[in-house]
């Protein structure tokens, strides 16, 4: 069936990725993974699984693949989980997550508490938010303006950060955020910034 076919295709992609990583190593080609640090933060469980695969590859094939390859393997695992059509889409989602989290970090001049449950929820929200945005499947506005206005007033600083994010997305991706998306982003930012400190 279609599901098992797409799973086989993803498994082939992962095998191809491993083959290419070994080939690059044997040819002396090192490919830097500029998103490695964020991949570790955003996909911690998948990164740990990829690290095990990386160690097995090194032992089995008697190679010493650079740590950057763990990041690429991680993206393939995430790609399979997200059921994306291709790795490029997963990389685009990760890049957008990186951009938004950087805006939040710089806006509040903070480093995230990555051990916090609110950080995990924030990153999970960002992953699905980025997927929706890049595939044009945004939340539909349910016209609950009262709730939106209440949240906007109650969490003013977080909402101002969301406005910065909306400006960035409009400028770079030429997409406009719905009030619904702004509402949820505001709530998650408020929690990751203020609740994580408790």
mmCIF file of N, CA, C and O in Angstrom, residues 29-74:
data_model
loop_
_atom_site.group_PDB
_atom_site.id
_atom_site.type_symbol
_atom_site.label_atom_id
_atom_site.label_comp_id
_atom_site.label_asym_id
_atom_site.label_seq_id
_atom_site.Cartn_x
_atom_site.Cartn_y
_atom_site.Cartn_z
ATOM 1 N N UNK A 29 36.162 14.304 1.652
ATOM 2 C CA UNK A 29 35.291 15.475 1.550
ATOM 3 C C UNK A 29 34.548 15.656 2.875
ATOM 4 O O UNK A 29 33.877 14.735 3.349
ATOM 5 N N UNK A 30 34.689 16.831 3.485
ATOM 6 C CA UNK A 30 33.994 17.125 4.740
ATOM 7 C C UNK A 30 32.898 18.148 4.457
ATOM 8 O O UNK A 30 33.179 19.236 3.947
ATOM 9 N N UNK A 31 31.661 17.788 4.769
ATOM 10 C CA UNK A 31 30.531 18.710 4.581
ATOM 11 C C UNK A 31 30.109 19.217 5.957
ATOM 12 O O UNK A 31 29.722 18.431 6.818
ATOM 13 N N UNK A 32 30.238 20.521 6.153
ATOM 14 C CA UNK A 32 29.857 21.116 7.431
ATOM 15 C C UNK A 32 28.333 21.233 7.496
ATOM 16 O O UNK A 32 27.688 21.562 6.510
ATOM 17 N N UNK A 33 27.806 20.946 8.667
ATOM 18 C CA UNK A 33 26.364 21.075 8.896
ATOM 19 C C UNK A 33 26.142 22.338 9.722
ATOM 20 O O UNK A 33 26.317 22.333 10.943
ATOM 21 N N UNK A 34 25.765 23.416 9.054
ATOM 22 C CA UNK A 34 25.639 24.717 9.720
ATOM 23 C C UNK A 34 24.510 24.754 10.750
ATOM 24 O O UNK A 34 24.468 25.635 11.595
ATOM 25 N N UNK A 35 23.605 23.783 10.687
ATOM 26 C CA UNK A 35 22.474 23.763 11.621
ATOM 27 C C UNK A 35 22.659 22.747 12.745
ATOM 28 O O UNK A 35 21.738 22.492 13.512
ATOM 29 N N UNK A 36 23.867 22.169 12.868
ATOM 30 C CA UNK A 36 24.087 21.076 13.821
ATOM 31 C C UNK A 36 23.652 21.439 15.241
ATOM 32 O O UNK A 36 22.961 20.669 15.898
ATOM 33 N N UNK A 37 24.044 22.619 15.704
ATOM 34 C CA UNK A 37 23.721 23.034 17.078
ATOM 35 C C UNK A 37 22.208 23.078 17.289
ATOM 36 O O UNK A 37 21.700 22.595 18.293
ATOM 37 N N UNK A 38 21.483 23.638 16.324
ATOM 38 C CA UNK A 38 20.028 23.727 16.432
ATOM 39 C C UNK A 38 19.368 22.364 16.274
ATOM 40 O O UNK A 38 18.368 22.073 16.928
ATOM 41 N N UNK A 39 19.915 21.532 15.407
ATOM 42 C CA UNK A 39 19.367 20.180 15.236
ATOM 43 C C UNK A 39 19.432 19.428 16.568
ATOM 44 O O UNK A 39 18.474 18.769 16.961
ATOM 45 N N UNK A 40 20.557 19.566 17.277
ATOM 46 C CA UNK A 40 20.704 18.928 18.604
ATOM 47 C C UNK A 40 19.624 19.415 19.560
ATOM 48 O O UNK A 40 19.071 18.640 20.324
ATOM 49 N N UNK A 41 19.355 20.724 19.528
ATOM 50 C CA UNK A 41 18.386 21.326 20.460
ATOM 51 C C UNK A 41 16.950 20.985 20.078
ATOM 52 O O UNK A 41 16.132 20.686 20.934
ATOM 53 N N UNK A 42 16.638 21.087 18.790
ATOM 54 C CA UNK A 42 15.254 20.918 18.338
ATOM 55 C C UNK A 42 14.803 19.457 18.337
ATOM 56 O O UNK A 42 13.637 19.167 18.565
ATOM 57 N N UNK A 43 15.723 18.555 18.015
ATOM 58 C CA UNK A 43 15.359 17.146 17.836
ATOM 59 C C UNK A 43 16.231 16.256 18.729
ATOM 60 O O UNK A 43 16.949 15.381 18.238
ATOM 61 N N UNK A 44 16.140 16.465 20.012
ATOM 62 C CA UNK A 44 17.053 15.795 20.949
ATOM 63 C C UNK A 44 16.959 14.268 20.874
ATOM 64 O O UNK A 44 17.975 13.580 20.789
ATOM 65 N N UNK A 45 15.730 13.723 20.898
ATOM 66 C CA UNK A 45 15.559 12.255 20.852
ATOM 67 C C UNK A 45 16.067 11.689 19.534
ATOM 68 O O UNK A 45 16.751 10.668 19.505
ATOM 69 N N UNK A 46 15.713 12.352 18.448
ATOM 70 C CA UNK A 46 16.127 11.889 17.119
ATOM 71 C C UNK A 46 17.650 11.975 16.980
ATOM 72 O O UNK A 46 18.281 11.111 16.356
ATOM 73 N N UNK A 47 18.236 13.021 17.583
ATOM 74 C CA UNK A 47 19.690 13.191 17.529
ATOM 75 C C UNK A 47 20.386 12.041 18.253
ATOM 76 O O UNK A 47 21.385 11.505 17.766
ATOM 77 N N UNK A 48 19.848 11.661 19.417
ATOM 78 C CA UNK A 48 20.442 10.547 20.178
ATOM 79 C C UNK A 48 20.345 9.242 19.391
ATOM 80 O O UNK A 48 21.279 8.431 19.392
ATOM 81 N N UNK A 49 19.211 9.035 18.709
ATOM 82 C CA UNK A 49 19.059 7.832 17.865
ATOM 83 C C UNK A 49 20.060 7.867 16.711
ATOM 84 O O UNK A 49 20.701 6.853 16.393
ATOM 85 N N UNK A 50 20.215 9.048 16.098
ATOM 86 C CA UNK A 50 21.153 9.205 14.981
ATOM 87 C C UNK A 50 22.592 8.970 15.434
ATOM 88 O O UNK A 50 23.407 8.412 14.692
ATOM 89 N N UNK A 51 22.887 9.383 16.661
ATOM 90 C CA UNK A 51 24.241 9.194 17.201
ATOM 91 C C UNK A 51 24.571 7.706 17.314
ATOM 92 O O UNK A 51 25.697 7.283 17.027
ATOM 93 N N UNK A 52 23.572 6.910 17.709
ATOM 94 C CA UNK A 52 23.763 5.447 17.791
ATOM 95 C C UNK A 52 24.033 4.866 16.397
ATOM 96 O O UNK A 52 24.909 4.020 16.224
ATOM 97 N N UNK A 53 23.268 5.346 15.424
ATOM 98 C CA UNK A 53 23.461 4.898 14.030
ATOM 99 C C UNK A 53 24.863 5.272 13.567
ATOM 100 O O UNK A 53 25.574 4.457 12.961
ATOM 101 N N UNK A 54 25.274 6.506 13.851
ATOM 102 C CA UNK A 54 26.603 7.030 13.482
ATOM 103 C C UNK A 54 27.709 6.154 14.071
ATOM 104 O O UNK A 54 28.665 5.797 13.383
ATOM 105 N N UNK A 55 27.555 5.777 15.356
ATOM 106 C CA UNK A 55 28.560 4.925 16.007
ATOM 107 C C UNK A 55 28.610 3.543 15.345
ATOM 108 O O UNK A 55 29.686 2.982 15.118
ATOM 109 N N UNK A 56 27.419 3.005 15.015
ATOM 110 C CA UNK A 56 27.356 1.697 14.354
ATOM 111 C C UNK A 56 28.022 1.751 12.980
ATOM 112 O O UNK A 56 28.739 0.822 12.594
ATOM 113 N N UNK A 57 27.791 2.828 12.241
ATOM 114 C CA UNK A 57 28.417 2.996 10.919
ATOM 115 C C UNK A 57 29.937 3.015 11.070
ATOM 116 O O UNK A 57 30.663 2.331 10.345
ATOM 117 N N UNK A 58 30.423 3.813 12.023
ATOM 118 C CA UNK A 58 31.870 3.917 12.246
ATOM 119 C C UNK A 58 32.484 2.565 12.586
ATOM 120 O O UNK A 58 33.553 2.216 12.072
ATOM 121 N N UNK A 59 31.796 1.806 13.455
ATOM 122 C CA UNK A 59 32.321 0.499 13.858
ATOM 123 C C UNK A 59 32.242 -0.515 12.717
ATOM 124 O O UNK A 59 33.203 -1.233 12.449
ATOM 125 N N UNK A 60 31.097 -0.542 12.041
ATOM 126 C CA UNK A 60 30.872 -1.537 10.984
ATOM 127 C C UNK A 60 31.799 -1.329 9.789
ATOM 128 O O UNK A 60 32.360 -2.282 9.247
ATOM 129 N N UNK A 61 31.945 -0.065 9.379
ATOM 130 C CA UNK A 61 32.701 0.234 8.158
ATOM 131 C C UNK A 61 34.118 0.725 8.429
ATOM 132 O O UNK A 61 34.823 1.111 7.503
ATOM 133 N N UNK A 62 34.502 0.712 9.726
ATOM 134 C CA UNK A 62 35.861 1.128 10.116
ATOM 135 C C UNK A 62 36.191 2.523 9.573
ATOM 136 O O UNK A 62 37.227 2.735 8.939
ATOM 137 N N UNK A 63 35.268 3.445 9.811
ATOM 138 C CA UNK A 63 35.454 4.842 9.391
ATOM 139 C C UNK A 63 35.293 5.743 10.616
ATOM 140 O O UNK A 63 34.899 5.285 11.685
ATOM 141 N N UNK A 64 35.625 7.007 10.456
ATOM 142 C CA UNK A 64 35.426 8.005 11.516
ATOM 143 C C UNK A 64 34.693 9.198 10.925
ATOM 144 O O UNK A 64 35.284 10.249 10.650
ATOM 145 N N UNK A 65 33.379 9.024 10.695
ATOM 146 C CA UNK A 65 32.579 10.097 10.117
ATOM 147 C C UNK A 65 32.554 11.283 11.079
ATOM 148 O O UNK A 65 32.455 11.098 12.296
ATOM 149 N N UNK A 66 32.623 12.507 10.537
ATOM 150 C CA UNK A 66 32.557 13.680 11.419
ATOM 151 C C UNK A 66 31.192 13.800 12.092
ATOM 152 O O UNK A 66 30.197 13.259 11.600
ATOM 153 N N UNK A 67 31.165 14.503 13.220
ATOM 154 C CA UNK A 67 29.928 14.663 13.997
ATOM 155 C C UNK A 67 28.833 15.341 13.168
ATOM 156 O O UNK A 67 27.644 15.104 13.396
ATOM 157 N N UNK A 68 29.226 16.151 12.185
ATOM 158 C CA UNK A 68 28.239 16.823 11.327
ATOM 159 C C UNK A 68 27.282 15.815 10.687
ATOM 160 O O UNK A 68 26.113 16.133 10.455
ATOM 161 N N UNK A 69 27.798 14.606 10.419
ATOM 162 C CA UNK A 69 26.967 13.588 9.780
ATOM 163 C C UNK A 69 25.817 13.145 10.689
ATOM 164 O O UNK A 69 24.775 12.733 10.208
ATOM 165 N N UNK A 70 26.013 13.240 12.022
ATOM 166 C CA UNK A 70 24.925 12.896 12.949
ATOM 167 C C UNK A 70 23.736 13.814 12.672
ATOM 168 O O UNK A 70 22.585 13.387 12.683
ATOM 169 N N UNK A 71 24.031 15.085 12.418
ATOM 170 C CA UNK A 71 22.972 16.052 12.109
ATOM 171 C C UNK A 71 22.201 15.676 10.861
ATOM 172 O O UNK A 71 20.967 15.753 10.839
ATOM 173 N N UNK A 72 22.915 15.244 9.823
ATOM 174 C CA UNK A 72 22.244 14.862 8.581
ATOM 175 C C UNK A 72 21.385 13.606 8.785
ATOM 176 O O UNK A 72 20.273 13.519 8.279
ATOM 177 N N UNK A 73 21.912 12.637 9.551
ATOM 178 C CA UNK A 73 21.136 11.421 9.844
ATOM 179 C C UNK A 73 19.893 11.797 10.647
ATOM 180 O O UNK A 73 18.793 11.286 10.399
ATOM 181 N N UNK A 74 20.059 12.717 11.608
ATOM 182 C CA UNK A 74 18.929 13.190 12.420
ATOM 183 C C UNK A 74 17.828 13.746 11.538
ATOM 184 O O UNK A 74 16.648 13.430 11.721
#
